[in-house]
PDB file of C-alpha atoms in Angstrom:
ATOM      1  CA  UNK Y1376     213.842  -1.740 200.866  1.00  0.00           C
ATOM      2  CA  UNK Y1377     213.277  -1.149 204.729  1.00  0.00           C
ATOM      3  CA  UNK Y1378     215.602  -4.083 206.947  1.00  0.00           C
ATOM      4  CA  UNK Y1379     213.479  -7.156 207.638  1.00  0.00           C
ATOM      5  CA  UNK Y1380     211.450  -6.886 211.004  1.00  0.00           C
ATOM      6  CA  UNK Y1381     211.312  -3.233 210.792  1.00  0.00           C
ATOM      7  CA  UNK Y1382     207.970  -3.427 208.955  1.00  0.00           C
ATOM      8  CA  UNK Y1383     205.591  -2.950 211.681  1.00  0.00           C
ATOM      9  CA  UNK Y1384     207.427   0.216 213.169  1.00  0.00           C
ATOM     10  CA  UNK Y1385     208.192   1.820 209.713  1.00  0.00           C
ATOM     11  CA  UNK Y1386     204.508   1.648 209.028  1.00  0.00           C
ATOM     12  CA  UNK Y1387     203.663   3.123 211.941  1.00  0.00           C
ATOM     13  CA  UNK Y1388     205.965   6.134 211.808  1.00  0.00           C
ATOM     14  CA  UNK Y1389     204.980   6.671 208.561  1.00  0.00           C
ATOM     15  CA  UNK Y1390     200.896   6.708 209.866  1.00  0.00           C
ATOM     16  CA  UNK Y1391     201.760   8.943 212.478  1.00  0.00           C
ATOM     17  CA  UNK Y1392     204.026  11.242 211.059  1.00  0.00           C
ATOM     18  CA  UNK Y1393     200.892  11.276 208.258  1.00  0.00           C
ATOM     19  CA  UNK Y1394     198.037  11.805 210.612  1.00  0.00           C
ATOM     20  CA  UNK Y1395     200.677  14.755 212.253  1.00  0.00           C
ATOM     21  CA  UNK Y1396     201.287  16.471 208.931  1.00  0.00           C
ATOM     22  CA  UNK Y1397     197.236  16.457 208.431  1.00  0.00           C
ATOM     23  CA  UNK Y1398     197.122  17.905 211.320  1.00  0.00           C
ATOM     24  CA  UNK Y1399     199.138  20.781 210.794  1.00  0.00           C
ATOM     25  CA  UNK Y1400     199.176  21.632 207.287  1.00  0.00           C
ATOM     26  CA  UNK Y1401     195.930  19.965 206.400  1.00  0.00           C
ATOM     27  CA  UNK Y1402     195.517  16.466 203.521  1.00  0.00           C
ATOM     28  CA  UNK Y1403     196.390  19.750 200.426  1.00  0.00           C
ATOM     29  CA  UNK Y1404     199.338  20.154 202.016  1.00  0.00           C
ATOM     30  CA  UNK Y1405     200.772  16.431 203.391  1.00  0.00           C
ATOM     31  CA  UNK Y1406     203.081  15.852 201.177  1.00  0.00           C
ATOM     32  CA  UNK Y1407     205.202  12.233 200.811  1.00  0.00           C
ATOM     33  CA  UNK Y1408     208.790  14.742 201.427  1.00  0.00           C
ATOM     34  CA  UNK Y1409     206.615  16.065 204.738  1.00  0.00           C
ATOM     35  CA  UNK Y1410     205.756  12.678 205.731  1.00  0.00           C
ATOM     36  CA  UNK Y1411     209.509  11.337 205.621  1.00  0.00           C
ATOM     37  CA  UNK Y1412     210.980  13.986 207.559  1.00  0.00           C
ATOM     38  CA  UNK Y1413     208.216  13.724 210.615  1.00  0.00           C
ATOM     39  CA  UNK Y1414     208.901   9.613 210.130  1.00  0.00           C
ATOM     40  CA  UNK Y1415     212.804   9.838 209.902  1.00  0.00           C
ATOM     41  CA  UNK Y1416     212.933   8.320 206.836  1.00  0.00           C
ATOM     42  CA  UNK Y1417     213.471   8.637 203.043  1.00  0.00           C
ATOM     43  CA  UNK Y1418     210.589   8.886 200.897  1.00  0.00           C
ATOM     44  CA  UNK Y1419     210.921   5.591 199.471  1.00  0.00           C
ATOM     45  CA  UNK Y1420     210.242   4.253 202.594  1.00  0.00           C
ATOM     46  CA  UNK Y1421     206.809   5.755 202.463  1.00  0.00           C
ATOM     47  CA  UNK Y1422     206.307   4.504 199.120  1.00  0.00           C
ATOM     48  CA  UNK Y1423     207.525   1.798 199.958  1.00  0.00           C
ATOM     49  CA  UNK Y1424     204.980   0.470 201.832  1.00  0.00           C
ATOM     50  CA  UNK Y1425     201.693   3.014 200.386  1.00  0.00           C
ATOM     51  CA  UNK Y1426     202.475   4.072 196.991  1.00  0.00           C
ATOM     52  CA  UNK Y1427     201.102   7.158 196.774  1.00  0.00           C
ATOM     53  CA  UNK Y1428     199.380   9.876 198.469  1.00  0.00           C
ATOM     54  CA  UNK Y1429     196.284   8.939 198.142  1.00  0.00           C
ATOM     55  CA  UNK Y1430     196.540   5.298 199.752  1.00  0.00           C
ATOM     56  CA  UNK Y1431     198.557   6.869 202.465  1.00  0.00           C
ATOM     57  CA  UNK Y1432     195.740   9.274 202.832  1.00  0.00           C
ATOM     58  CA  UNK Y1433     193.042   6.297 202.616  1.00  0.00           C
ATOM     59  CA  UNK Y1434     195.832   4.293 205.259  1.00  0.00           C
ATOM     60  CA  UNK Y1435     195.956   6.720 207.635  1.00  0.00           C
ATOM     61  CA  UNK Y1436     192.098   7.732 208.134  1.00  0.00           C
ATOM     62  CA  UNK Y1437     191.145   4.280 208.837  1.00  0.00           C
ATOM     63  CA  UNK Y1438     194.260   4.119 211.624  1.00  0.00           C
ATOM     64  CA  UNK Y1439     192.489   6.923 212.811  1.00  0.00           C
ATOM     65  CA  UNK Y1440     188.798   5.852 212.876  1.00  0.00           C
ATOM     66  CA  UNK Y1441     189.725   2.742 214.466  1.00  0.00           C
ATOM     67  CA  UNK Y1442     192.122   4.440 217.531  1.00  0.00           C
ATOM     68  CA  UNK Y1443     188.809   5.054 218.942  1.00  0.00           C
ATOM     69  CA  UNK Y1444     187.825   1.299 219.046  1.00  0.00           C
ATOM     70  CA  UNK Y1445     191.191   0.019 220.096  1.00  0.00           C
ATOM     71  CA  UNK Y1446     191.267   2.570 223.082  1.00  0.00           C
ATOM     72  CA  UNK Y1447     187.248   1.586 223.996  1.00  0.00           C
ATOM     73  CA  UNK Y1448     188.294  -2.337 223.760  1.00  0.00           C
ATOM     74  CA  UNK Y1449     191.051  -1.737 226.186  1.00  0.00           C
ATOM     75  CA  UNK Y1450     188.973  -0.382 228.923  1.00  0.00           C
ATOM     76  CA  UNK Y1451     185.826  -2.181 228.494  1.00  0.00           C
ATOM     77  CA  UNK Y1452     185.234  -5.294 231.370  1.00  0.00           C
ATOM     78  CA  UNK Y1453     182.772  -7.727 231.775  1.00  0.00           C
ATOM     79  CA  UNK Y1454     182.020  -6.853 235.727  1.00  0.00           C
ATOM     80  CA  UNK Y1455     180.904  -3.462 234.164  1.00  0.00           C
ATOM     81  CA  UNK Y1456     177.291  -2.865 233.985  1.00  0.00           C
ATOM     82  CA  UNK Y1457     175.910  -1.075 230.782  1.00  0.00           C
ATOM     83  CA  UNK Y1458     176.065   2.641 231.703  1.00  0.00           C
ATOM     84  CA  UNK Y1459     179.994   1.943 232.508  1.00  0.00           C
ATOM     85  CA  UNK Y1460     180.427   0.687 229.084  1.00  0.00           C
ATOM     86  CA  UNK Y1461     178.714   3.123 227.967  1.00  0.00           C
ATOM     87  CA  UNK Y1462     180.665   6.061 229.892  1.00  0.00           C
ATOM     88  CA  UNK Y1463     183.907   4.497 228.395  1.00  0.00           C
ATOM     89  CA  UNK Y1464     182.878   4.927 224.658  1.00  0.00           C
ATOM     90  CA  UNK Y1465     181.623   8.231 225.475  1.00  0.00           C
ATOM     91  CA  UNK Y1466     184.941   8.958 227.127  1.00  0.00           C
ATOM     92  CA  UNK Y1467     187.178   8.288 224.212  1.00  0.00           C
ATOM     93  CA  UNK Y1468     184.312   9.436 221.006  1.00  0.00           C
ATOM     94  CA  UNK Y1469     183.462  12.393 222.477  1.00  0.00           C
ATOM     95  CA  UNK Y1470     186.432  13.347 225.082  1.00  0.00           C
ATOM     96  CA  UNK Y1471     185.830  16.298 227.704  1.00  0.00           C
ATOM     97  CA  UNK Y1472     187.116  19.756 226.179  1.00  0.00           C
ATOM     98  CA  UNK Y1473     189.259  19.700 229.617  1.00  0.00           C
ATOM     99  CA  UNK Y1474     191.166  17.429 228.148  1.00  0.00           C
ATOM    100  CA  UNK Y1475     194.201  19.025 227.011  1.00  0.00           C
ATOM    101  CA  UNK Y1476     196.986  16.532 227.080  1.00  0.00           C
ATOM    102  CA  UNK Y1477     199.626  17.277 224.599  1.00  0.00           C
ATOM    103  CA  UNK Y1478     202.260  14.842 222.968  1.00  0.00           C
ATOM    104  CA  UNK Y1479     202.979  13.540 219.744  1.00  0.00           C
ATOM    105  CA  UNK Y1480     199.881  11.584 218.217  1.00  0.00           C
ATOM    106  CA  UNK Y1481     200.489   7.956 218.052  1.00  0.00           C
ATOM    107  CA  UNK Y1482     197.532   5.665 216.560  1.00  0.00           C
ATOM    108  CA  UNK Y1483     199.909   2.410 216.864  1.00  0.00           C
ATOM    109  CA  UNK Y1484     199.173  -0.413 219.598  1.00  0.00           C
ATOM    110  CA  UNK Y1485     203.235  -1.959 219.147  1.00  0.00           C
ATOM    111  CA  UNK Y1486     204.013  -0.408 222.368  1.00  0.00           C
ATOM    112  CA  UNK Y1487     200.766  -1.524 224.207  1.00  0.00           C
ATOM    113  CA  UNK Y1488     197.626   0.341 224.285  1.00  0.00           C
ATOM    114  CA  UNK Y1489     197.884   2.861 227.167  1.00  0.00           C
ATOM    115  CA  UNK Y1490     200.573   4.667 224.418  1.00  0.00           C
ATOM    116  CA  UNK Y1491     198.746   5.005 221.903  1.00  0.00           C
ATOM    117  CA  UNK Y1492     197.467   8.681 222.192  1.00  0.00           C
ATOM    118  CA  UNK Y1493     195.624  11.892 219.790  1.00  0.00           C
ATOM    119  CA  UNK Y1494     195.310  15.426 221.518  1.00  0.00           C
ATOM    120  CA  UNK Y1495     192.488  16.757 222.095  1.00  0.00           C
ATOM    121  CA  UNK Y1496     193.267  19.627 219.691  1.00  0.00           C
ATOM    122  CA  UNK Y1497     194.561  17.216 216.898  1.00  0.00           C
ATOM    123  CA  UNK Y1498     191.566  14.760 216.783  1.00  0.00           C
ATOM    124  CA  UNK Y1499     189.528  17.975 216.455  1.00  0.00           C
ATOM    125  CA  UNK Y1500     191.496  18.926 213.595  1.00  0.00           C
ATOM    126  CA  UNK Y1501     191.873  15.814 212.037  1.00  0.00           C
ATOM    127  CA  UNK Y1502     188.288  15.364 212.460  1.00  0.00           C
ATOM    128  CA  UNK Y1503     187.536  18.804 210.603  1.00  0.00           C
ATOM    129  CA  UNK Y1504     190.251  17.991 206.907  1.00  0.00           C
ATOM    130  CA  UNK Y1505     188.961  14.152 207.116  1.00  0.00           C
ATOM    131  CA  UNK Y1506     185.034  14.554 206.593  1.00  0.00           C
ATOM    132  CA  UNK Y1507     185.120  17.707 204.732  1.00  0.00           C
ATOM    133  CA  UNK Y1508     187.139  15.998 202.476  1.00  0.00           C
ATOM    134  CA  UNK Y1509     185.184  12.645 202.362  1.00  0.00           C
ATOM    135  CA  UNK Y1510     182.168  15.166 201.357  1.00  0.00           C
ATOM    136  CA  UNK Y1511     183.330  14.490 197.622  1.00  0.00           C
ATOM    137  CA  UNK Y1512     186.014  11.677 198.053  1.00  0.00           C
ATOM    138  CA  UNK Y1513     184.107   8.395 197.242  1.00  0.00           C
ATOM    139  CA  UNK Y1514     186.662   6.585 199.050  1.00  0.00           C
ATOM    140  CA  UNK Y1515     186.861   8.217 201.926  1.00  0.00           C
ATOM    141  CA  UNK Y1516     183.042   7.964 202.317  1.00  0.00           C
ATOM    142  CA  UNK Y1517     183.229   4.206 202.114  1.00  0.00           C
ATOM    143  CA  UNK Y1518     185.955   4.318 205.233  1.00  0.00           C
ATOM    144  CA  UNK Y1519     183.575   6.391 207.112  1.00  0.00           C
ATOM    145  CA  UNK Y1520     180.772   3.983 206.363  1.00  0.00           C
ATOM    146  CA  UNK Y1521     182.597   0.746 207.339  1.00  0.00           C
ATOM    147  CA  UNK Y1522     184.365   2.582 210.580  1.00  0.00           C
ATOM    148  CA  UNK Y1523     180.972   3.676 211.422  1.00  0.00           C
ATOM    149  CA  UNK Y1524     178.504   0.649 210.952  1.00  0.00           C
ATOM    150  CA  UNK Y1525     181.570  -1.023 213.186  1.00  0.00           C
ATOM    151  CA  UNK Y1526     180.905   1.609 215.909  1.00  0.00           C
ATOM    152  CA  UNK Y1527     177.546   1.113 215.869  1.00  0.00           C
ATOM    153  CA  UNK Y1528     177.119  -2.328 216.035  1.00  0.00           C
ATOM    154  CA  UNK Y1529     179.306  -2.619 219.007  1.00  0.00           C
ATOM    155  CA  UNK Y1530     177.094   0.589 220.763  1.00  0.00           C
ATOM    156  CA  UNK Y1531     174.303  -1.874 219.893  1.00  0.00           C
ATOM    157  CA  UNK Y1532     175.792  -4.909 221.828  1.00  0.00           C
ATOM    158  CA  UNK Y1533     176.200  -2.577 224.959  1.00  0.00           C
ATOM    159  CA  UNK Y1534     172.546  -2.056 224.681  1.00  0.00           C
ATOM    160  CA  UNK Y1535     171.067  -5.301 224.074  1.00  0.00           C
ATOM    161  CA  UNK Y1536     172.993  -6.145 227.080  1.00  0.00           C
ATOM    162  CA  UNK Y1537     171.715  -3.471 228.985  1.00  0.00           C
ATOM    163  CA  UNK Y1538     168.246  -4.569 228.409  1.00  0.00           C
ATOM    164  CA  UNK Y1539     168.633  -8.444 228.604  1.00  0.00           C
ATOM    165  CA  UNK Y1540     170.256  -7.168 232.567  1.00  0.00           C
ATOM    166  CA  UNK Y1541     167.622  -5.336 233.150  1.00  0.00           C
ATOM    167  CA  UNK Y1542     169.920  -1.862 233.483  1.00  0.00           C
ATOM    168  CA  UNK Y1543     168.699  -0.422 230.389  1.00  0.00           C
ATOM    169  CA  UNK Y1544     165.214  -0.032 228.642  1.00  0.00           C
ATOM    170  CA  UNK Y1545     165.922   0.420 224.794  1.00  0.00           C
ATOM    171  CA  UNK Y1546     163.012  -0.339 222.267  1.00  0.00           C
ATOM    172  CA  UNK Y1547     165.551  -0.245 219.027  1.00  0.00           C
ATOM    173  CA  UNK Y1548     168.624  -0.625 219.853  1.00  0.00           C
ATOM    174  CA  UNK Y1549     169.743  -0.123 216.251  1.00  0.00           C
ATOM    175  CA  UNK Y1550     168.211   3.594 216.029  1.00  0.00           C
ATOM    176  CA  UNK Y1551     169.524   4.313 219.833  1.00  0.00           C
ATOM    177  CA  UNK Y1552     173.228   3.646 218.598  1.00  0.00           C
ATOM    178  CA  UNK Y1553     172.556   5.219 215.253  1.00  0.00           C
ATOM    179  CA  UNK Y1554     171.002   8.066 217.299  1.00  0.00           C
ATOM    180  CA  UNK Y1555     174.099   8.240 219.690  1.00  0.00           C
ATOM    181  CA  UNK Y1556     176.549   8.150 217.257  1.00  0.00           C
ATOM    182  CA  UNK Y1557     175.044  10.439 214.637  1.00  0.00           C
ATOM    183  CA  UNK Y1558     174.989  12.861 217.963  1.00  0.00           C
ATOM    184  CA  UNK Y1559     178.503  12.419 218.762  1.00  0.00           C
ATOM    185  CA  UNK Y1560     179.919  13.386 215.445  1.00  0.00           C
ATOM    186  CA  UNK Y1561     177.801  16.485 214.992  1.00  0.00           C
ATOM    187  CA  UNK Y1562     178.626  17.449 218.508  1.00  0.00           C
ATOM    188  CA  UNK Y1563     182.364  16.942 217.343  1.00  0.00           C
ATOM    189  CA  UNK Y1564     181.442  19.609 214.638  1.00  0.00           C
ATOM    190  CA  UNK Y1565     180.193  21.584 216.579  1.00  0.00           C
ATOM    191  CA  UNK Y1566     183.660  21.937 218.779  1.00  0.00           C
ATOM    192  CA  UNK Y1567     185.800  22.169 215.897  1.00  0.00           C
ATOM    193  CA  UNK Y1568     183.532  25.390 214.254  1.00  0.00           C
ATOM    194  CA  UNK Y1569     183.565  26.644 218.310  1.00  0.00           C
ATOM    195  CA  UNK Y1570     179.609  25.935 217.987  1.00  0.00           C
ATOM    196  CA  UNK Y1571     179.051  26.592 221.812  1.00  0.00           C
ATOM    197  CA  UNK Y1572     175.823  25.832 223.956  1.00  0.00           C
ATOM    198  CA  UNK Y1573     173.782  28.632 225.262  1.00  0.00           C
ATOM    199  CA  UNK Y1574     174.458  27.342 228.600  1.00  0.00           C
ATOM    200  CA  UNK Y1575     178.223  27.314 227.783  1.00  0.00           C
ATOM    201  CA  UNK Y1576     179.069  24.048 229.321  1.00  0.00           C
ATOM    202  CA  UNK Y1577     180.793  21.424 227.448  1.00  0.00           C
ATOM    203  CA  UNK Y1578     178.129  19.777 224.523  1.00  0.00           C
ATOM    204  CA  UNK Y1579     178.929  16.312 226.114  1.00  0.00           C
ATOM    205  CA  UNK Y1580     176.423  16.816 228.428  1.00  0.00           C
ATOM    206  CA  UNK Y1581     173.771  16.297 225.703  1.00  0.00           C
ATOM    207  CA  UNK Y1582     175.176  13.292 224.925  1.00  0.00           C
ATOM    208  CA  UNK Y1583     174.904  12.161 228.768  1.00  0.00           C
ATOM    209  CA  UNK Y1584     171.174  13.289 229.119  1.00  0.00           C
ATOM    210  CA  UNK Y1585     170.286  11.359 225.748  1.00  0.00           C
ATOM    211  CA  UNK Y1586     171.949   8.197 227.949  1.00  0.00           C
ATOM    212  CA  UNK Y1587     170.125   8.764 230.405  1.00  0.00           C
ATOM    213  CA  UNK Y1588     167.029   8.222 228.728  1.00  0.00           C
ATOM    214  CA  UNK Y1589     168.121   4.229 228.628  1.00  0.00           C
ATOM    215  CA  UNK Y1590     168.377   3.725 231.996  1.00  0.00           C
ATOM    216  CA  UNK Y1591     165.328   2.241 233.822  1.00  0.00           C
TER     217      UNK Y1591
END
């Protein structure tokens, strides 16, 4: 049994050292032994606190899905005016392909926000073994449904706020933030199968236009 009050940081190694052996030998080939070693500890630890592979699996794609939201929340303020808000979210769901920081991936907030931290090539990656494996995993479709109905309600509140400040003319806000989002992850898909514009700028730009449209 891990010591008392290491809890929180053992599960978080073990999430990141999972989401970095996705990564780089895809979900066939995490294995629990993999997992320890990147966490620096024994695999009991890691069943310790998940059980198996699968719940680990489960664990560590919602950790994922919800980086995005934790790193939006941060940066979000209430002098901002709708487009802002809306240029944050598009900043962290759909970052610029100039983006190349590297670094180890860390999805935990224990050490404050501005740490926590995916490269650009990882989230593609992780991106890519996640959904085509929630394509027959029942479970991991009902992660991506939660994670996204979250996203999309809070796209919606930047909206309706929009409109009710008179920044933003949006007749349904629910199909506008369906709309976005459903843009944003095929754009995604797009980067990871090197899917590239005619124009051969970065796809956000689509994204930006479709914005756009909102403003009044």
């Amino acid at each position: 049994m891990p010591k008392v009050g290491m809890e929180p940081r053992r599960r978080a190694d073990v999430i990141n050292a999972t989401l970095t052996c996705i990564s780089k030998y895809g979900i066939d080939g995490m294995t629990l032994e993999k997992v320890a070693q990147y966490a620096d500890c024994s695999k009991g630890v890691v069943t310790y606190y998940f059980k198996n592979k699968d719940n680990l699996m489960i664990e560590a794609f919602k950790a994922f899905l919800a980086y995005y939201g934790v790193k939006i929340n941060s940066e979000l303020q209430n002098t901002m005016n709708a487009e802002e808000m809306i240029k944050v979210t598009l900043k962290h769901i759909l970052p610029t392909e100039s983006d190349a920081a590297q670094g180890a991936i860390n999805v935990s907030d224990l050490e404050g926000v501005e740490r926590m931290h995916i490269p650009h090539e990882d989230q593609a990656k992780l991106f890519l073994h996640f959904f085509s494996r929630a394509v027959l995993d029942r479970k991991l479709q009902e992660v991506v449904s939660a994670g996204y109905m979250k996203d999309i309600q809070g796209i919606v509140k930047i909206l309706d706020y929009g409109n009710m400040m008179g920044q933003m003319k949006v007749n349904d806000s629910q199909s506008a933030a369906y709309g976005l989002l459903a843009m944003v992850v095929g754009l995604s898909f797009f980067r990871v199968a090197n899917i590239q514009p005619i124009n051969s700028e970065d796809n956000r730009y689509i994204c930006e236009d479709y914005v756009r449209t909102f403003s009044t």
